[in-house]
Tab-separated table of C-alpha atoms in Angstrom:
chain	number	residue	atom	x	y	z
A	49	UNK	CA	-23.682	-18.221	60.811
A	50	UNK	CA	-23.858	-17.333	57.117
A	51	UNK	CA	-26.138	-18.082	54.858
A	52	UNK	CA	-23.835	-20.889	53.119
A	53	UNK	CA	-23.780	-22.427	56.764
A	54	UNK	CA	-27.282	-22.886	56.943
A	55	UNK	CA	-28.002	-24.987	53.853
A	56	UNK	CA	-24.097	-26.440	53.555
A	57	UNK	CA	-22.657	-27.444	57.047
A	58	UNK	CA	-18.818	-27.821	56.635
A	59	UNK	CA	-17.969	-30.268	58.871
A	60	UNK	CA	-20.640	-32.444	58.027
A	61	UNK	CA	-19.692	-31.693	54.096
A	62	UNK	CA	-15.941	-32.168	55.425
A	63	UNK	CA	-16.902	-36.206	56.736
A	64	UNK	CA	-18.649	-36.933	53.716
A	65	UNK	CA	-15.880	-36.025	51.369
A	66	UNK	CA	-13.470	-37.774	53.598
A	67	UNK	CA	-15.659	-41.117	53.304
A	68	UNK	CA	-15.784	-40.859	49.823
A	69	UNK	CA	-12.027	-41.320	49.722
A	70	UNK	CA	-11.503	-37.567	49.250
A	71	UNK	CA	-7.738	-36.003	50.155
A	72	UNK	CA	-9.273	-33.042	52.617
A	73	UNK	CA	-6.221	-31.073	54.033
A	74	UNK	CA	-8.272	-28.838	56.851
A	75	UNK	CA	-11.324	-27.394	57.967
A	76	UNK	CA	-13.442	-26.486	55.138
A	77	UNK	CA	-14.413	-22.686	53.803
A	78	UNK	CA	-18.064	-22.620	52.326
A	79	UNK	CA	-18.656	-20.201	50.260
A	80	UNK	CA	-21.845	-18.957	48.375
A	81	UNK	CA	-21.308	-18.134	44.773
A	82	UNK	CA	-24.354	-18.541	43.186
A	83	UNK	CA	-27.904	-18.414	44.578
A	84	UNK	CA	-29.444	-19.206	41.350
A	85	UNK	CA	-33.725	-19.406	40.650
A	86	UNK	CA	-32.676	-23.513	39.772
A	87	UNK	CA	-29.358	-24.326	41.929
A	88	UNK	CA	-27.263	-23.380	44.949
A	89	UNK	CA	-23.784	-23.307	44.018
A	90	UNK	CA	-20.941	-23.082	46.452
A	91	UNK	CA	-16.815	-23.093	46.381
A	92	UNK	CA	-15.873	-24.905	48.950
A	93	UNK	CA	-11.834	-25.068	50.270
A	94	UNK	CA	-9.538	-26.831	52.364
A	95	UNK	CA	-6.917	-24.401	52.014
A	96	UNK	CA	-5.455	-26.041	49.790
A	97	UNK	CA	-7.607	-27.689	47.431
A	98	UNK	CA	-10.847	-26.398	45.615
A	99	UNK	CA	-13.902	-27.742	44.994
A	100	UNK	CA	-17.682	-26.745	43.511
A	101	UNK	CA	-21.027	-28.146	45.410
A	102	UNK	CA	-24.420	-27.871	44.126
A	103	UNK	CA	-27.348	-28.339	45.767
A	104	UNK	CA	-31.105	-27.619	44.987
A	105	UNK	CA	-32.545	-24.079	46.375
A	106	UNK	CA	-33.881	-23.903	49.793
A	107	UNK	CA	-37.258	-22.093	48.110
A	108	UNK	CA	-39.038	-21.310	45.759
A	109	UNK	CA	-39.024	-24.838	43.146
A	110	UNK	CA	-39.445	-27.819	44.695
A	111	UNK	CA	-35.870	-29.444	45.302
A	112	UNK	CA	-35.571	-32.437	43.214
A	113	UNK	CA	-33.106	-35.298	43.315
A	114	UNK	CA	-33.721	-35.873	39.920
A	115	UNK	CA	-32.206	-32.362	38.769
A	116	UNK	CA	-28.943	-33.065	40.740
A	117	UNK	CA	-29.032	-36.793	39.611
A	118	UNK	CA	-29.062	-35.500	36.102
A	119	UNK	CA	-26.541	-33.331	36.547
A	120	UNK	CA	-24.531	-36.117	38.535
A	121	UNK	CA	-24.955	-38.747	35.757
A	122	UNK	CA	-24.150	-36.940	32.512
A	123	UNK	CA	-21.070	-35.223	34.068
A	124	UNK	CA	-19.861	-38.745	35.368
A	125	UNK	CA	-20.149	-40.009	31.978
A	126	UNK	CA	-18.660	-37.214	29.838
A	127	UNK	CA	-15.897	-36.877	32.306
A	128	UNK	CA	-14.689	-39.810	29.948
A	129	UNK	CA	-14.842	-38.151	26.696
A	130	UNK	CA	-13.661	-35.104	25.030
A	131	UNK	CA	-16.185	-33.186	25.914
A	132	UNK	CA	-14.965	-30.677	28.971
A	133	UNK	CA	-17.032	-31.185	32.072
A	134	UNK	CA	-15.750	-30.412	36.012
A	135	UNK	CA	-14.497	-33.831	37.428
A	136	UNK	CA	-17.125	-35.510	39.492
A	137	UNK	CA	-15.811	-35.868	43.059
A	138	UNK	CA	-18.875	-37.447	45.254
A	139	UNK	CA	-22.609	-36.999	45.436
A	140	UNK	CA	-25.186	-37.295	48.437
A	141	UNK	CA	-27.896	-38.920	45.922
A	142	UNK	CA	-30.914	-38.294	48.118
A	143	UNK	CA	-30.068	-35.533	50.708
A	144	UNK	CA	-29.383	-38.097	53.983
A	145	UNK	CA	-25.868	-36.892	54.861
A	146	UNK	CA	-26.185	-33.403	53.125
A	147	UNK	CA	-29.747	-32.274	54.074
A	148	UNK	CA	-30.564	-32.273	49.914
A	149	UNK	CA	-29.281	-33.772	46.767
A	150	UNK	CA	-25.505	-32.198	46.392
A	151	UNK	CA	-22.988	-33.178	44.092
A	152	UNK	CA	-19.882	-31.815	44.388
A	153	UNK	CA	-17.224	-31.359	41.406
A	154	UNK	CA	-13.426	-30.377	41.508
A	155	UNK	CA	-13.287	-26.316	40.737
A	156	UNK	CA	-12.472	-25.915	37.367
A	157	UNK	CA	-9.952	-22.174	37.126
A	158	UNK	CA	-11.388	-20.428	34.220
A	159	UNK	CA	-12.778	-17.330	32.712
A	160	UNK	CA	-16.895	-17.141	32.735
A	161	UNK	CA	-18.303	-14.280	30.267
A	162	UNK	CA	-21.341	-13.374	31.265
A	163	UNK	CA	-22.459	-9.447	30.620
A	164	UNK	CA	-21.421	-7.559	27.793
A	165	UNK	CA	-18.829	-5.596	29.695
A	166	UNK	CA	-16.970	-8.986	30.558
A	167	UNK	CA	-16.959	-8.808	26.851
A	168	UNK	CA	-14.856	-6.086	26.610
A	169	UNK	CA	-12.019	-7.290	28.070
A	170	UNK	CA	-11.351	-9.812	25.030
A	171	UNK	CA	-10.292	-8.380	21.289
A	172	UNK	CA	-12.096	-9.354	17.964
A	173	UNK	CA	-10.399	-11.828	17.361
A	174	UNK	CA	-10.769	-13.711	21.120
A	175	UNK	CA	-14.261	-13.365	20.316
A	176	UNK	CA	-14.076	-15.118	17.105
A	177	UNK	CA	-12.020	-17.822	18.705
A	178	UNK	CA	-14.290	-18.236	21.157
A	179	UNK	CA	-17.610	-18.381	19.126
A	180	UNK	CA	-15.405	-21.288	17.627
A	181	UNK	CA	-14.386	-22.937	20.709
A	182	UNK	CA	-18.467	-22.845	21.750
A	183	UNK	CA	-19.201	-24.309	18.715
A	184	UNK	CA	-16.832	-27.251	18.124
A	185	UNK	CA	-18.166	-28.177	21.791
A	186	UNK	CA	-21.083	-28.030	20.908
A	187	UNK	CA	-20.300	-30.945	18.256
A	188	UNK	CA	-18.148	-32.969	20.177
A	189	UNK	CA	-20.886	-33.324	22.705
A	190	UNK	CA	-23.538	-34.249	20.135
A	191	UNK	CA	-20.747	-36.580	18.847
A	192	UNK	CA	-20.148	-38.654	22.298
A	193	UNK	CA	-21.728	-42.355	22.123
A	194	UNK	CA	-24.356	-41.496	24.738
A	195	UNK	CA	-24.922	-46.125	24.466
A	196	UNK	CA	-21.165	-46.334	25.287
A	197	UNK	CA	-20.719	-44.130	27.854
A	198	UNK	CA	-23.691	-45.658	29.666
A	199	UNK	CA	-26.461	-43.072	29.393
A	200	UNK	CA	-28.768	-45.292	27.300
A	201	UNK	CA	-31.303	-44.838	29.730
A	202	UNK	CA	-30.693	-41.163	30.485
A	203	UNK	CA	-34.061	-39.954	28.110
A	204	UNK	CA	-35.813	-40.857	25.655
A	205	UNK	CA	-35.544	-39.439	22.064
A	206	UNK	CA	-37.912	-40.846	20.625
A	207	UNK	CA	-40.657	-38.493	19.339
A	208	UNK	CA	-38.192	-35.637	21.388
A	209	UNK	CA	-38.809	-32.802	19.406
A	210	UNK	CA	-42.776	-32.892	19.332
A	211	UNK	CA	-42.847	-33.303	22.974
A	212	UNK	CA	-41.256	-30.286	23.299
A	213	UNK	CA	-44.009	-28.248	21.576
A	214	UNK	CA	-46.390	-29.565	24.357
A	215	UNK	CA	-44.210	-29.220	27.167
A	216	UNK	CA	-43.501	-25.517	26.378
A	217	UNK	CA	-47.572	-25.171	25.479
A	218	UNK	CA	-48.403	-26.724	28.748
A	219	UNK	CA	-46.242	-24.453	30.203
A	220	UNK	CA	-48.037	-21.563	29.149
A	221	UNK	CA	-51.071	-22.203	30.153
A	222	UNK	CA	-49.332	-22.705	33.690
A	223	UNK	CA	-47.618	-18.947	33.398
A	224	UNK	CA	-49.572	-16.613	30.781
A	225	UNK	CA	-50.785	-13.593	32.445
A	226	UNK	CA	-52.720	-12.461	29.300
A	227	UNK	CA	-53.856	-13.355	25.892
A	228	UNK	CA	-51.793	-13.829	23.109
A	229	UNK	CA	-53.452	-15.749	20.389
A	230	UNK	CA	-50.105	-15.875	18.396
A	231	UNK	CA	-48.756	-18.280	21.538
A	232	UNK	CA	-51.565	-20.867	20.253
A	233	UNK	CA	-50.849	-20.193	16.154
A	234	UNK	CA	-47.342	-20.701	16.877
A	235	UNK	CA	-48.040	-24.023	18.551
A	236	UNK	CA	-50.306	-25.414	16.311
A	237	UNK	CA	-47.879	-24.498	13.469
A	238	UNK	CA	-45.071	-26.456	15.313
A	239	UNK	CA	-46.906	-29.253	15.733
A	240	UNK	CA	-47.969	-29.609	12.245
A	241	UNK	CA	-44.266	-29.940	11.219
A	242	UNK	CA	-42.522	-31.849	13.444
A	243	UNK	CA	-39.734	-33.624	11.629
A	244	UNK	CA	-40.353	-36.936	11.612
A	245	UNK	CA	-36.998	-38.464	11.981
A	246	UNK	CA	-33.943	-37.243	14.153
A	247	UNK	CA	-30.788	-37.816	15.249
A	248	UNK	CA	-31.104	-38.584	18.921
A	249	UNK	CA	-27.518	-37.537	20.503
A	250	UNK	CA	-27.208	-35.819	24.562
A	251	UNK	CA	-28.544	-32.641	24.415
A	252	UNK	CA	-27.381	-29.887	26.929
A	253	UNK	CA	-30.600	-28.056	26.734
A	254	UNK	CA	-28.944	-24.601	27.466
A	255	UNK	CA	-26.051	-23.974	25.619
A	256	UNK	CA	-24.537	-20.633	25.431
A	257	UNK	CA	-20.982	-18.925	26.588
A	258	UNK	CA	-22.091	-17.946	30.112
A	259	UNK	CA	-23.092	-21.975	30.781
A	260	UNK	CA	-19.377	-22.755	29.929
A	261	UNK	CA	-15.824	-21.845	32.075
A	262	UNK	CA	-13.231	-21.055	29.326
A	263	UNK	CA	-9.632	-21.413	29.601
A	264	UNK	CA	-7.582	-18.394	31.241
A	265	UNK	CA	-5.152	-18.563	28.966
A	266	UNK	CA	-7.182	-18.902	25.954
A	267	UNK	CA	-11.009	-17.624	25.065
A	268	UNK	CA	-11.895	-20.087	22.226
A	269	UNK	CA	-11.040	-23.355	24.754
A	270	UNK	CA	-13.887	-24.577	26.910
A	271	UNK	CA	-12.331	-25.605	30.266
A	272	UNK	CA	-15.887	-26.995	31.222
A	273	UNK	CA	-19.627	-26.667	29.987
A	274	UNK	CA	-21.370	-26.178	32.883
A	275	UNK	CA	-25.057	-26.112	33.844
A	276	UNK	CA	-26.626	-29.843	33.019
A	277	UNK	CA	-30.106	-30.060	34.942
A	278	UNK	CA	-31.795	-29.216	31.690
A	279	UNK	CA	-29.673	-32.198	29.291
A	280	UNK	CA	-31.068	-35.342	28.475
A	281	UNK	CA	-31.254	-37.446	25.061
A	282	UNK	CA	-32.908	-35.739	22.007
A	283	UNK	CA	-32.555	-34.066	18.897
A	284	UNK	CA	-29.444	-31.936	18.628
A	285	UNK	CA	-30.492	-29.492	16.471
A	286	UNK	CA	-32.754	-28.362	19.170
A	287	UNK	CA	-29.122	-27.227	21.021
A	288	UNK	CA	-28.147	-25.657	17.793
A	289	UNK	CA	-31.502	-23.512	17.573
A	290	UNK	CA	-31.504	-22.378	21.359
A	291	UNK	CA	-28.099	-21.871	21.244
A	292	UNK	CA	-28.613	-18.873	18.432
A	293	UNK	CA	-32.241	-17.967	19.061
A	294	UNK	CA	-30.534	-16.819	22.590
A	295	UNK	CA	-28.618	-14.262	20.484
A	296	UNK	CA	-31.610	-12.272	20.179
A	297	UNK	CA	-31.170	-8.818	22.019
A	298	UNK	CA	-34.311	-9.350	23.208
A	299	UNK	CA	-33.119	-12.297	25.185
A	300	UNK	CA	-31.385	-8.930	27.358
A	301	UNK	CA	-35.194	-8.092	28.945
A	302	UNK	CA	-35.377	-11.859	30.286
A	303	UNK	CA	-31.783	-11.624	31.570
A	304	UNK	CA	-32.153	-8.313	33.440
A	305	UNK	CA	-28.921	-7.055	32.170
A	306	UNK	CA	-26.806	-7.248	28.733
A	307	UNK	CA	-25.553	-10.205	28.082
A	308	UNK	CA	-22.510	-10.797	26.450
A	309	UNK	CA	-23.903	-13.267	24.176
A	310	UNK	CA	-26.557	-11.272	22.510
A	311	UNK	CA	-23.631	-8.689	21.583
A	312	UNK	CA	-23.115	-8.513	17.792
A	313	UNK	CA	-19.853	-8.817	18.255
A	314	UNK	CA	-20.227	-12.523	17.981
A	315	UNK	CA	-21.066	-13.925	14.329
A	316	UNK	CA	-24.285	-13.984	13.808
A	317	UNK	CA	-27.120	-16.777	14.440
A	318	UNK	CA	-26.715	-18.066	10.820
A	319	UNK	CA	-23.176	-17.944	10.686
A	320	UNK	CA	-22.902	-19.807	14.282
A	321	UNK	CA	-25.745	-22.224	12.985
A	322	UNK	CA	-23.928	-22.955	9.186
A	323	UNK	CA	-20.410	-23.449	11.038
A	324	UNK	CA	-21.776	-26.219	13.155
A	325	UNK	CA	-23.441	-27.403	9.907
A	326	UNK	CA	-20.258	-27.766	8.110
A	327	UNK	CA	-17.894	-28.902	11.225
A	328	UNK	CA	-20.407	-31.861	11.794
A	329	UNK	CA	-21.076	-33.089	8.505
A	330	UNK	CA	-24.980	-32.920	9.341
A	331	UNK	CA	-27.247	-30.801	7.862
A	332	UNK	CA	-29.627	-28.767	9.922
A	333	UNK	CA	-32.748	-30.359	8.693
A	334	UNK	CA	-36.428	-28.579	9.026
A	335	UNK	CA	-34.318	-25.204	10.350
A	336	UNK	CA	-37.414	-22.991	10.772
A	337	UNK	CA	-39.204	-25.572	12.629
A	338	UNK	CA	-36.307	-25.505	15.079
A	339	UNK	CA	-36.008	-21.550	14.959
A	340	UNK	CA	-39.697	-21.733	16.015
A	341	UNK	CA	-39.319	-24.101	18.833
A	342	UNK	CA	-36.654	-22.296	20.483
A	343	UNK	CA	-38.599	-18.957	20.102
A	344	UNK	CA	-41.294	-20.531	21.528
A	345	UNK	CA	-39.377	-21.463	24.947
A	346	UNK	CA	-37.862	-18.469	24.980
A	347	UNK	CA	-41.156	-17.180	24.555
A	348	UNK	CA	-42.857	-18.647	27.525
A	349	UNK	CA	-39.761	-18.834	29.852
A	350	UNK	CA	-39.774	-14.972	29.606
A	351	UNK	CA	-43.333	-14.660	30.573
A	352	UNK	CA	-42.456	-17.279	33.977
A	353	UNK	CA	-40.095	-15.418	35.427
A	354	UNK	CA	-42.881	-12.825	35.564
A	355	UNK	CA	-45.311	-14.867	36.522
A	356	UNK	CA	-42.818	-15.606	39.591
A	357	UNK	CA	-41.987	-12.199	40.078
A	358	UNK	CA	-46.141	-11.404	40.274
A	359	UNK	CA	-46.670	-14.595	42.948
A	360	UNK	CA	-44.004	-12.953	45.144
A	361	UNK	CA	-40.547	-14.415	43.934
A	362	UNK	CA	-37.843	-12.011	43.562
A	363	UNK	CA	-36.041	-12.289	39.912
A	364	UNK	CA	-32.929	-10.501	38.080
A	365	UNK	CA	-34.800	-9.238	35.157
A	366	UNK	CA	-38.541	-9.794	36.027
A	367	UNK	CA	-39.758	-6.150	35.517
A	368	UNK	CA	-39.131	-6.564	31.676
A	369	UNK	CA	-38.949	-10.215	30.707
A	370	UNK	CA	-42.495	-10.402	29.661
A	371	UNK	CA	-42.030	-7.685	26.721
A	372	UNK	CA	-39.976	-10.207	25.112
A	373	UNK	CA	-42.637	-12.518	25.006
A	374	UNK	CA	-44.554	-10.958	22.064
A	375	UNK	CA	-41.551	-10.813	20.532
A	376	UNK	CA	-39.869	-14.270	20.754
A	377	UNK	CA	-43.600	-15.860	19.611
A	378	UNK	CA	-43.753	-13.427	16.527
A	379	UNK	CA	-40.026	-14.478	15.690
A	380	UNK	CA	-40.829	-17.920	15.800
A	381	UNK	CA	-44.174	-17.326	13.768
A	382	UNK	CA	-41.718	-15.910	11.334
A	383	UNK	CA	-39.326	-18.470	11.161
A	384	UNK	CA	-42.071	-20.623	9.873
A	385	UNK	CA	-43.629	-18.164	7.355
């Protein structure tokens, strides 16, 4: 029995699609694609149709009905907008049929670029398109009418941005493995400068090119943003700041691997940050406050997945995430001058 067997039974998966009005042609194939640190993700075929289930992981983080919930909810309600998301099919809300929270999404046929040498297969200018494409999704989705669309309740932006200076603090002290007194400098500098008014718009939370599936045909069209448990309402210049402060090559330590989207091939932070500026119409208010608050997380999700790697849980990239730490804290000291 294979590993996808164990957590994913087909023909139970098979009755629960069918009673959720699902077309299912045959026998289902389940197939593990991704045995990520957050989700289990899995293509799963008929034969002749093709679809995507998620599930939490077996280990490791608690599984949470509330990660797959969030990812259920948003999806349903930007699958009727402009923004690109994978069509909700059915979801097994608390785990009774499925054995955990699962949602499962038609398959959306796409490109994902990922490393740097899936980089190399497009030419300059596919890579400009695309650094386009990212960012003018990037805009429509801080453009949707979260109130409309029915995800009034879906967080609470209010007050978002401070928050996130003491989540990511009490985060440290949950993973730091040594001192670093510029961890504490950096968040008592945020917090002194928290803007105090913010757009509040749906925030993906962890936006760059390999959370997206872009178009076979063409590199600067997002066929679907992917990768939702972190979205919720907030400030969406947060999104912007992540999104570029992940262009660090530093960010190629906490990865394991080189990324594709710290290459300089793409424009850089600035440019990606001023484009978005100018497509939205919004400025990009306190910018170094952001720039800090993204180093910051970067910061202290770097020194996690050692933290995890030192309590026993194997992790691409563990052996050299935490020398980015120093590095993402003094960037975001920097930011601030």
């Amino acid at each position: 029995m294979s590993t996808a067997e164990l957590v994913l039974e087909p023909q139970v998966l098979q009755r629960f699609l069918v009673e959720n009005g699902v077309d299912v042609a045959g026998p289902l194939d389940v197939e593990l694609i991704s045995g990520g640190k957050s989700n289990l993700t899995f293509m799963v075929s008929d034969g002749v149709h093709r679809w995507v289930a998620r599930r939490p992981p077996t280990g490791g983080l608690t599984p949470s009905a509330h990660d797959m919930g969030r990812e259920w909810a948003v999806t349903s309600a930007l699958s009727r907008t402009d923004v690109p998301v994978a069509t909700p099919v059915a979801f097994d809300a608390d785990g009774s049929v499925l054995g955990a929270p699962c949602t499962i999404v038609e398959f959306v046929d796409g490109t994902v670029i990922r490393t740097g040498d899936d980089l190399s297969a497009l030419s300059d200018d596919e890579v400009a398109r695309n650094a386009e494409g990212l960012i003018s999704t990037l805009a429509a989705l801080h453009a949707v009418d979260f109130e409309a669309v029915g995800l009034g309740e879906f967080g609470r932006p209010t007050g978002f941005a401070g928050r996130q200076v003491k989540l990511w603090a009490r985060q440290w002290s949950h993973v730091r493995g040594r001192d670093l007194p510029d961890v504490d400098r950096l968040v008592d500098a945020l917090g002194e400068r928290v803007p105090e008014q913010a757009r509040a718009t749906v925030v993906h939370g962890d936006y760059r090119v390999d959370n997206t599936i872009l178009s076979t045909d063409d590199p600067g069209t997002v066929a679907a943003v992917v990768d939702w448990e972190m979205s919720t309402l907030g400030d969406p210049i947060t999104d912007v700041a992540l999104m570029c402060v992940y262009r660090t090559p530093i960010f190629d330590r906490v990865l394991g691997f080189d990324g594709a989207w710290t290459s300089d091939r793409y424009p850089s932070a600035d440019e990606m940050a001023q484009r978005y500026a100018t497509l939205t119409g919004n400025d990009l208010g306190d910018w170094p406050f952001y720039l800090g608050l993204a180093n910051l997380k970067l910061g202290v999700i770097a020194e996690g997945i050692s933290h995890r790697a030192r309590a026993g849980a194997a992790s691409e990239g563990a052996e050299h995430a935490a020398e980015a730490t120093g590095e993402f804290i003094a960037a975001g000291l920097a930011a601030l001058g």
